Tab-separated table of C-alpha atoms in Angstrom:
chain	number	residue	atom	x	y	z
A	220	UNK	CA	-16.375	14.572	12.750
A	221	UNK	CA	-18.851	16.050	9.845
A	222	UNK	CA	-18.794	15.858	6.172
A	223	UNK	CA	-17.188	19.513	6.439
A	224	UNK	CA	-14.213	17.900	8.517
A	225	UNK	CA	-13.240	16.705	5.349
A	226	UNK	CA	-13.048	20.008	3.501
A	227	UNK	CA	-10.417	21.701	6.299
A	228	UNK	CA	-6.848	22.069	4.913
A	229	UNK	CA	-3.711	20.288	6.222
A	230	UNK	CA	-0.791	21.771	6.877
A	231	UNK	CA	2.610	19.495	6.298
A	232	UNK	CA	6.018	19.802	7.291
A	233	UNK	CA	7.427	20.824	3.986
A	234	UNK	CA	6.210	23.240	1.284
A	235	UNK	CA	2.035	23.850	0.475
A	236	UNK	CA	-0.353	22.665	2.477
A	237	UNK	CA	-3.357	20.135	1.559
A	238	UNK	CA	-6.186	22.055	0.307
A	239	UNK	CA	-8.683	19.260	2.177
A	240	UNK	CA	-8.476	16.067	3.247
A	241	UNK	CA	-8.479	13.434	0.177
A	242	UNK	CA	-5.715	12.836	-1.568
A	243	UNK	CA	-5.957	10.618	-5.264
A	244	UNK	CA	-4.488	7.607	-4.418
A	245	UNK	CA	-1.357	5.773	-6.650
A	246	UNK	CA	-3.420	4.365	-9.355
A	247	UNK	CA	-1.738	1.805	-12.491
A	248	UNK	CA	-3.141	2.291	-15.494
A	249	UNK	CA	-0.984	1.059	-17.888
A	250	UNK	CA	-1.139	3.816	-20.410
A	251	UNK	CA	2.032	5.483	-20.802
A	252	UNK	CA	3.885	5.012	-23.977
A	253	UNK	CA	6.528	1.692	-24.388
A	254	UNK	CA	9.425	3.813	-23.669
A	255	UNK	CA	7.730	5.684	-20.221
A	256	UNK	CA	7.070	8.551	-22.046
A	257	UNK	CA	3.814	9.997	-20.752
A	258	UNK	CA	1.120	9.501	-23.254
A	259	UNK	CA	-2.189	11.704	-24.672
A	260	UNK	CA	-4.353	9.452	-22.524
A	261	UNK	CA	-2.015	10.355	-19.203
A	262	UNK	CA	-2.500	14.141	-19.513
A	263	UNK	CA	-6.391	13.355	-20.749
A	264	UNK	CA	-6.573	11.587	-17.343
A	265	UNK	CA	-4.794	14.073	-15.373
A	266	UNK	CA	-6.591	16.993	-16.803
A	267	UNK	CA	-9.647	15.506	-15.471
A	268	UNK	CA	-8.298	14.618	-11.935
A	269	UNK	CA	-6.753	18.462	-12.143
A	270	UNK	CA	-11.007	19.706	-12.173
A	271	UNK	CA	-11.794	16.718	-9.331
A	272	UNK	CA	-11.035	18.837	-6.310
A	273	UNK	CA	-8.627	16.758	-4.395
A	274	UNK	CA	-5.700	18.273	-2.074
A	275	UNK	CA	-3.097	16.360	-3.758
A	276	UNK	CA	-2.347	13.908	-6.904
A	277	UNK	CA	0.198	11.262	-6.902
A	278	UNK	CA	0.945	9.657	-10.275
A	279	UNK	CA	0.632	6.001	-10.748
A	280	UNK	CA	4.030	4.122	-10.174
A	281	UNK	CA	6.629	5.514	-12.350
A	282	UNK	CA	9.551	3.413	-12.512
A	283	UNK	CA	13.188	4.389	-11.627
A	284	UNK	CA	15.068	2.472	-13.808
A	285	UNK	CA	14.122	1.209	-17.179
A	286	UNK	CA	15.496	-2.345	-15.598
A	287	UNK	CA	13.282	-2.266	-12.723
A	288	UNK	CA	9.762	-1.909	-15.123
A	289	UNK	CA	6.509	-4.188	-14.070
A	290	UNK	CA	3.988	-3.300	-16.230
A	291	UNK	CA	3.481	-2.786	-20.170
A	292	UNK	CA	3.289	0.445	-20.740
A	293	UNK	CA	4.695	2.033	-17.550
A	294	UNK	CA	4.618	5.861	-16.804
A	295	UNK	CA	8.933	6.442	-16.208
A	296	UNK	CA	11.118	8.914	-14.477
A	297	UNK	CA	14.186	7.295	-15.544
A	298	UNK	CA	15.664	9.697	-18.042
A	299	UNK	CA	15.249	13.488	-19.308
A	300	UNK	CA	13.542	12.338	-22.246
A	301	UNK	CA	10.674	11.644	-19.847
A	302	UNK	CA	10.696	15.421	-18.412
A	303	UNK	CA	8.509	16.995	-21.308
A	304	UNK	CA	5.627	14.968	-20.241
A	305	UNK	CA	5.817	15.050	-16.504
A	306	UNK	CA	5.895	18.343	-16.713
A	307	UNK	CA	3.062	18.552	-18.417
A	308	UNK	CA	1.099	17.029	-15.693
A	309	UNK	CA	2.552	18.643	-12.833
A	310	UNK	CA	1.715	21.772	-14.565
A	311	UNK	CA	-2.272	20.591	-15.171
A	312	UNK	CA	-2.640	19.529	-11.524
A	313	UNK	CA	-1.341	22.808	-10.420
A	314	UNK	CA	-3.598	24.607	-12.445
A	315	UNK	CA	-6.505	22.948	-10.893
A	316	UNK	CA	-5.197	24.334	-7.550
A	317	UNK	CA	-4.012	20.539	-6.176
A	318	UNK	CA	-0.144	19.848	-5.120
A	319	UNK	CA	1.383	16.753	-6.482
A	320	UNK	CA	3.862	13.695	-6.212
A	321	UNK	CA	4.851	11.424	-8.925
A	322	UNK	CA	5.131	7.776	-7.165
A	323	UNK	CA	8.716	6.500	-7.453
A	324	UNK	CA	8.833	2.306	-8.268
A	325	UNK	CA	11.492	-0.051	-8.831
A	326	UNK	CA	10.352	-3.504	-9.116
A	327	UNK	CA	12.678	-5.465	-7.243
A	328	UNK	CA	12.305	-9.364	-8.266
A	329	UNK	CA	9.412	-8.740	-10.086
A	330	UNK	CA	10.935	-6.567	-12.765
A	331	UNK	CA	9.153	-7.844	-16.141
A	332	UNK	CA	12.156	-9.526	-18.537
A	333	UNK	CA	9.558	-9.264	-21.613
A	334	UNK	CA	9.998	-5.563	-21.274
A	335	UNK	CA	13.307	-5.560	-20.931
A	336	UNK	CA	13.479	-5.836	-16.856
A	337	UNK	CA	15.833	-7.152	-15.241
A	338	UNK	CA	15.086	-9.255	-11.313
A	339	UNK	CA	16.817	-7.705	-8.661
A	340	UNK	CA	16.161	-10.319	-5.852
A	341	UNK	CA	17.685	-9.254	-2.300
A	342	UNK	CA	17.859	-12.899	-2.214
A	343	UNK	CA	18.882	-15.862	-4.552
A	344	UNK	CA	16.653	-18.385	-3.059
A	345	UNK	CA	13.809	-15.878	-4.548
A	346	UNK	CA	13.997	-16.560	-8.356
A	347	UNK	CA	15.461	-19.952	-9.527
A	348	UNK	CA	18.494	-19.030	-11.313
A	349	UNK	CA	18.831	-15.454	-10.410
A	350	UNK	CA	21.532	-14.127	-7.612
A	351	UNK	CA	20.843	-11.801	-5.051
A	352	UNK	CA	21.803	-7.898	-6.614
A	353	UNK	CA	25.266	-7.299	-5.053
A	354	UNK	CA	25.891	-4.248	-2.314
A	355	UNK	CA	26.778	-1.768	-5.215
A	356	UNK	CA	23.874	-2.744	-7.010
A	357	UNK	CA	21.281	-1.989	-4.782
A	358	UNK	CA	23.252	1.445	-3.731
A	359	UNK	CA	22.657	2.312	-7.533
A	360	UNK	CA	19.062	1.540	-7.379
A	361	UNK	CA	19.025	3.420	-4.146
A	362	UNK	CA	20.620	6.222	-6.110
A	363	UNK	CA	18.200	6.155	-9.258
A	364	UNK	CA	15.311	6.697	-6.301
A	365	UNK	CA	17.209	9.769	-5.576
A	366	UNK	CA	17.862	11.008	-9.099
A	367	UNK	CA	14.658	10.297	-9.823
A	368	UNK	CA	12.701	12.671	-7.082
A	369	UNK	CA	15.270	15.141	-8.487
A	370	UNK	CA	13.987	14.711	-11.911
A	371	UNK	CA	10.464	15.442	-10.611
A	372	UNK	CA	11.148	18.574	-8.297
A	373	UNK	CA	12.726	19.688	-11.672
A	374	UNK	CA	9.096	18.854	-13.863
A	375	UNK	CA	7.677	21.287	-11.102
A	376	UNK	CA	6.293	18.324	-8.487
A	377	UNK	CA	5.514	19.141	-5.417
A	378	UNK	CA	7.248	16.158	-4.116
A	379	UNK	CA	6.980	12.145	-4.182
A	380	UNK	CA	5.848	9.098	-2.435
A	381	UNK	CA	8.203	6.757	-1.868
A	382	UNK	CA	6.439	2.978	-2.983
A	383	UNK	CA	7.505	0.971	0.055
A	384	UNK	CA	4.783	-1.142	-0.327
A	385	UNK	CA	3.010	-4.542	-2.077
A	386	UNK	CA	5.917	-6.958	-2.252
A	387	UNK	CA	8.521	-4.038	-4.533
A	388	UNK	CA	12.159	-3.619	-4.074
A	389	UNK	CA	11.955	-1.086	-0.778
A	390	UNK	CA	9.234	-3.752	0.657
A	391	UNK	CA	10.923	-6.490	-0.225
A	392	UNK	CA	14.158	-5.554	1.365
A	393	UNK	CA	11.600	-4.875	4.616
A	394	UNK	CA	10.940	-8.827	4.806
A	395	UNK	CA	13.113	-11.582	6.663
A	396	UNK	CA	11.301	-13.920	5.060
A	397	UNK	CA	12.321	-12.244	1.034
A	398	UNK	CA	15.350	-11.378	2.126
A	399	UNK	CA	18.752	-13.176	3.424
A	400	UNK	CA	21.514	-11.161	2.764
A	401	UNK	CA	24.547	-10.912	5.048
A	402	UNK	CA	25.472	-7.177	4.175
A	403	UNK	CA	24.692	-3.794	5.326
A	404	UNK	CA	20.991	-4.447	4.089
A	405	UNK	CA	20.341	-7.829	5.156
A	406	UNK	CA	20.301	-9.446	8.988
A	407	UNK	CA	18.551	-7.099	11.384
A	408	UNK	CA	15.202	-4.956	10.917
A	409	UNK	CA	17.205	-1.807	11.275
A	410	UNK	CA	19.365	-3.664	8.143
A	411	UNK	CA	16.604	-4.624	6.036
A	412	UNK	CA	14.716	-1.194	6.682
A	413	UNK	CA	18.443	0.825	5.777
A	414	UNK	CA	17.602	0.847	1.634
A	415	UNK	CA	14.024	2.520	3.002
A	416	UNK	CA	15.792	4.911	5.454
A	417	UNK	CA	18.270	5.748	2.617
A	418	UNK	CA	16.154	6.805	0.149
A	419	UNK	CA	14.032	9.062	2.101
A	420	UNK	CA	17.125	10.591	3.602
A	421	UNK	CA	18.521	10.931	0.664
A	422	UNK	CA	15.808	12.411	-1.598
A	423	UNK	CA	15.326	15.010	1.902
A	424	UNK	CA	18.959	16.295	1.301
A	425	UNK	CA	19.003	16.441	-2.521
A	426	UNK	CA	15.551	18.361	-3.237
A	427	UNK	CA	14.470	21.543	-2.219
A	428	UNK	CA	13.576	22.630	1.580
A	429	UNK	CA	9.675	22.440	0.371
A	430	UNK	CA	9.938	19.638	-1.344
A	431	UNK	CA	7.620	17.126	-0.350
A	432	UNK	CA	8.142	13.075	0.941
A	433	UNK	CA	5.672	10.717	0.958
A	434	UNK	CA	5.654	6.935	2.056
A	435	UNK	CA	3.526	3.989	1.240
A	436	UNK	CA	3.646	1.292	2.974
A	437	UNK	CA	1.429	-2.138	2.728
A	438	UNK	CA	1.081	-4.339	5.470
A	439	UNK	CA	-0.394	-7.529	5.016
A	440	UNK	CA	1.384	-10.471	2.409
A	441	UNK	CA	4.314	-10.286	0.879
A	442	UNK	CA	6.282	-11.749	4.016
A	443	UNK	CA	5.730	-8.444	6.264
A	444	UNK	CA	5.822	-8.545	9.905
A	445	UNK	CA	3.290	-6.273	11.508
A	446	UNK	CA	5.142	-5.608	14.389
A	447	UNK	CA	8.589	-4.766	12.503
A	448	UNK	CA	6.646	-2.687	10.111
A	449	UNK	CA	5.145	-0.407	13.450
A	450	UNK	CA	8.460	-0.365	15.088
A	451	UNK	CA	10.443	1.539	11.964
A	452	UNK	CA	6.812	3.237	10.951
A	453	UNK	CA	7.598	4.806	14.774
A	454	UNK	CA	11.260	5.538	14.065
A	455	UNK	CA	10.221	7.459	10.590
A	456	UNK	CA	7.510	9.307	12.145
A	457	UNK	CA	9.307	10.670	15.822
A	458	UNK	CA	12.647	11.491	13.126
A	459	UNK	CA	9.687	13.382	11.155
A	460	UNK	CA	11.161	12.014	7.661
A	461	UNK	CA	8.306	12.190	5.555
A	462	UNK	CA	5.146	14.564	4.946
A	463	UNK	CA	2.639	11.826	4.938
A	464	UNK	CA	2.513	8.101	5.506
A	465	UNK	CA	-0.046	6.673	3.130
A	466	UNK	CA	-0.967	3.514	4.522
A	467	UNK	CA	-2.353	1.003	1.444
A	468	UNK	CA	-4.338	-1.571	3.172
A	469	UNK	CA	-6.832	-3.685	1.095
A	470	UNK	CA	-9.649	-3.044	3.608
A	471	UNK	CA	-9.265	0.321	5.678
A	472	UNK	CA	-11.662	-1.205	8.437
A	473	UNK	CA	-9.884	-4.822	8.456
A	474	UNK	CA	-8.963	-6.104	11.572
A	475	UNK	CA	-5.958	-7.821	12.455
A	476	UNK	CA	-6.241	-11.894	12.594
A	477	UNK	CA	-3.177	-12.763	14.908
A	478	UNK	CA	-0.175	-11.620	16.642
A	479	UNK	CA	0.310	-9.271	19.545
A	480	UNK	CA	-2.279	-6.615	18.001
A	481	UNK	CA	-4.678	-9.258	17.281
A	482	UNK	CA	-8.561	-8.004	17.080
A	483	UNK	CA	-7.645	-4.451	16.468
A	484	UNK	CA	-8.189	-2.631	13.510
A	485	UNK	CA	-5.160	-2.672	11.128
A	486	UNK	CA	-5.464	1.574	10.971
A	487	UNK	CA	-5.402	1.632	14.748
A	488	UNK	CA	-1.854	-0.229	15.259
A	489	UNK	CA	-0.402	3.006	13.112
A	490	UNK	CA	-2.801	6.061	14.321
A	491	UNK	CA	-1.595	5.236	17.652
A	492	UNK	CA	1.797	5.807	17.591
A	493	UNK	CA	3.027	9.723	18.041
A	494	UNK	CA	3.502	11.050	14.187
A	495	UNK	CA	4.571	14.965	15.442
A	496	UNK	CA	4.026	16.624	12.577
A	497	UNK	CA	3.473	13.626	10.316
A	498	UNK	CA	0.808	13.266	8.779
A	499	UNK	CA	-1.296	9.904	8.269
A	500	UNK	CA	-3.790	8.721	5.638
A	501	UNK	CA	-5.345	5.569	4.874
A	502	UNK	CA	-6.544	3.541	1.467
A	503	UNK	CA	-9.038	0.689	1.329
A	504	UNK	CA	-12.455	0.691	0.260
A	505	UNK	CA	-13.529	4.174	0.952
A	506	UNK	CA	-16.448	4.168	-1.296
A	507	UNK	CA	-18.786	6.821	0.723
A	508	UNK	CA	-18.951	10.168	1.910
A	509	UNK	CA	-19.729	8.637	5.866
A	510	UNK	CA	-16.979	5.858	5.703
A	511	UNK	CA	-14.347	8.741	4.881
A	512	UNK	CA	-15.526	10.743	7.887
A	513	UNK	CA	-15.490	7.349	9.800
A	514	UNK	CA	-11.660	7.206	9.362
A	515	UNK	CA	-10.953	10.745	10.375
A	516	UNK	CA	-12.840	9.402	13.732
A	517	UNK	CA	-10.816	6.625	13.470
A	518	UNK	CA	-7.710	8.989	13.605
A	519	UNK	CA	-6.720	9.467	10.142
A	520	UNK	CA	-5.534	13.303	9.281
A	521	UNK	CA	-6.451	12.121	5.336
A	522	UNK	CA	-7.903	9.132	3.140
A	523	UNK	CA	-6.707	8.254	-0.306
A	524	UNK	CA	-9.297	7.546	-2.774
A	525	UNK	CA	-8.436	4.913	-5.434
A	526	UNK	CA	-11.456	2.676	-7.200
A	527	UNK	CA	-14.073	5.830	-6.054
A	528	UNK	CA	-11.566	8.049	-8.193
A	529	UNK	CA	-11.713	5.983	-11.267
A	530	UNK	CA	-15.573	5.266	-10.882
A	531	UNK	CA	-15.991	9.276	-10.717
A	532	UNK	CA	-13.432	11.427	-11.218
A	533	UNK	CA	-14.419	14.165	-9.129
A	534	UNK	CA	-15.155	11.796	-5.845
A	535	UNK	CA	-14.196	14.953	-3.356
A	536	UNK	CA	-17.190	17.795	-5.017
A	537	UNK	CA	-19.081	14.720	-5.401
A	538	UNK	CA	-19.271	14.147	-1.352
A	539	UNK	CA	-19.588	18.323	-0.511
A	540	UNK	CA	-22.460	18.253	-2.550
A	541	UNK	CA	-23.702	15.242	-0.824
A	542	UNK	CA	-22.721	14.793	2.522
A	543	UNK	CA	-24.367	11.001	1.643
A	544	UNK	CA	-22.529	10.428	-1.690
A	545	UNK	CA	-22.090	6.783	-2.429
A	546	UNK	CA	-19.720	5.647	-5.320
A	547	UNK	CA	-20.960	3.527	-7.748
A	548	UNK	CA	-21.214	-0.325	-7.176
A	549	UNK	CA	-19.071	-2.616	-9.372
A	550	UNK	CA	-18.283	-4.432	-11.581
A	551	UNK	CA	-19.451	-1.419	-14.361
A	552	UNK	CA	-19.998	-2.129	-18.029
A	553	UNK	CA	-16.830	-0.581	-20.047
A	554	UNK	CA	-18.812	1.189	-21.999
A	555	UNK	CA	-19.186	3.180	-18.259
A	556	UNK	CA	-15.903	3.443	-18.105
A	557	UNK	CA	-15.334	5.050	-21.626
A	558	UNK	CA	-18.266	7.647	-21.433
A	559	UNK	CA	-16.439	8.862	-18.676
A	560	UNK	CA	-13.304	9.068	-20.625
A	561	UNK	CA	-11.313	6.383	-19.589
A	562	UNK	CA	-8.669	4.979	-22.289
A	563	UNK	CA	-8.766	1.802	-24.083
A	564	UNK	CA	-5.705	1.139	-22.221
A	565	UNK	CA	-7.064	1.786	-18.952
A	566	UNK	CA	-9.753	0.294	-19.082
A	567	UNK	CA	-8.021	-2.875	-20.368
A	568	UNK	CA	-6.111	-2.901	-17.512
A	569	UNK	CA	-9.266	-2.763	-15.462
A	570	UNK	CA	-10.369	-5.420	-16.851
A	571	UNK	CA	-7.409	-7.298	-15.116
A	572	UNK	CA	-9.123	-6.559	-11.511
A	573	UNK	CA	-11.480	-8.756	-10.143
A	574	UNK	CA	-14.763	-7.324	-9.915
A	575	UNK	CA	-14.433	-4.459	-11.802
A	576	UNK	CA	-15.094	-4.185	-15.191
A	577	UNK	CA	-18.274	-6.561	-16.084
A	578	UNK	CA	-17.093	-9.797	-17.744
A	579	UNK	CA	-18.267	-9.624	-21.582
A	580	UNK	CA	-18.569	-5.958	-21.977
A	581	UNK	CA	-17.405	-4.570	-25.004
């Protein structure tokens, strides 16, 4: 593969297809308004992606339900009130000729109580104090997924992408070691993965025949299993229920330490399996032009572009004009950060990551 690989479009199952092959990976930023409201600084930040010449946008992760918030100053999907704004955006990326997905979150156990979250453990064992949510309870949350891909088709998204990953409600439910429940989605993989299955499913039947499905999914920590996670990755992609499986792995060349795929390359255990018309993309450290044609070689269709987004905005023209771009090394001063028109939120939230912002900057 060649730099020019990168700049081929991608057809998917449902609606448009990807103009090229990056996509703008999920990125927090903590910059929405208290009440999920999208904020000046979320359209300021979109409009810039919009001119930045990727193939498609997700959001960052926009919670479900007010109850199932994580972060201060979460972007929501939870109400109409939120419509306005989300429309807003979908309606700036489209102008810059890029199809989007607002990235649907529920917090699961780690839903924030100072901001008015409320745990919803698939297990009691998980938080001292706090029951497991009962059957009906996670069949509403399952429901708010739904409502809530409906609320974006109707803000004029191209689709979603479904956060299965990092330790959340949908990966948490994945884990036998995070969750011991004796109902319909507890016991057996094909039990624990049911809340998963059910949401895509559902969202498929609710929104439009172009609407578009997307699926993160994490692998490592948070009491995965490799192996369980490629057995229902297979299942998902031969059933063809998603568009795109966005694979967020913390290292895109990382190679697995034990088990039965021991010494192969995390990626490979996935690009191996049949997808049919499925498409696959990976997140991890792309930081160059050559290591983003190195995973097309590697078999990804796509690659997601996350720190190398926020660095420069416009990562994708930046590697077709230079077929050997390299992003900028961090940690970078804030006042970096701001020039290029970052928010004071976002960058404070940057300056949560290690490594990223340089310690002492003002």
């Amino acid at each position: 593969m060649s730099v020019s690989d990168l700049f081929k479009p991608l057809t998917l199952l449902h609606g448009p297809a990807m103009r090229n092959r990056f996509m703008l990976a999920p990125l927090t930023n903590q910059q929405s308004e208290f009440n999920g409201k999208a904020s000046e600084y979320d359209q300021f930040w979109m409009q810039q992606l919009s001119q930045g010449g990727y193939s498609l946008i997700q959001t960052c992760a926009t919670h479900v339900e007010a109850e199932g918030i994580a972060f201060a100053r979460q972007l929501g999907i939870f109400s109409d009130d939120h419509l306005p704004g989300l429309s807003q955006m979908a309606a700036t990326i489209r102008e810059g000729g890029a199809l989007s997905a607002v990235q649907l979150h529920h917090a699961g156990h780690r839903a924030n109580p100072l901001l008015g979250g409320i745990p919803s453990p698939a297990s009691s064992f998980t938080i001292p104090g706090v029951n497991a949510i009962s059957t009906e309870e996670v069949e509403r949350i399952r429901d708010s997924f739904i409502a809530a891909a409906k609320r974006a088709e109707r803000a004029g998204f191209n689709g979603v992408a479904v956060h299965g990953a990092f330790g959340w409600i949908l990966s948490e439910f994945m884990s036998p070691y995070l969750n011991d429940r004796t109902d319909k989605y507890g016991g057996s993989l094909e039990n624990r993965a049911r809340l998963t299955i059910e949401v895509i499913e559902g969202i498929r039947k609710a929104c439009g025949p172009d609407f578009q499905i997307g699926w993160r999914l994490s692998i490592e920590r948070y009491g995965l299993v490799l192996e369980e996670l490629r057995e229902i990755t297979a299942e998902i992609l031969d059933k063809e229920m998603i568009d795109y499986l966005d694979l967020a792995l913390w290292d895109s060349a990382q190679i697995v330490q034990e088990g039965k795929f021991r010494g192969k390359t995390m990626l490979s255990v996935f690009t191996e399996l049949p997808r049919k018309g499925v498409r696959l993309g990976v997140a991890g450290k792309i930081m160059t032009a050559q290591r983003a044609v190195e995973l097309l070689d590697e078999g990804s269709d796509f690659v997601l572009i996350a720190r190398a987004g926020i660095l420069q905005r416009d990562f994708p023209l930046q590697v077709k004009a230079n077929p050997f771009y390299e992003s900028p090394k961090t940690p970078v001063p804030a006042e970096y950060l701001r020039q290029r028109g970052l928010s004071e939120r976002f960058i404070n939230h940057l300056r949560g990551w290690q490594t990223f912002v340089t310690r002492g900057s003002i």
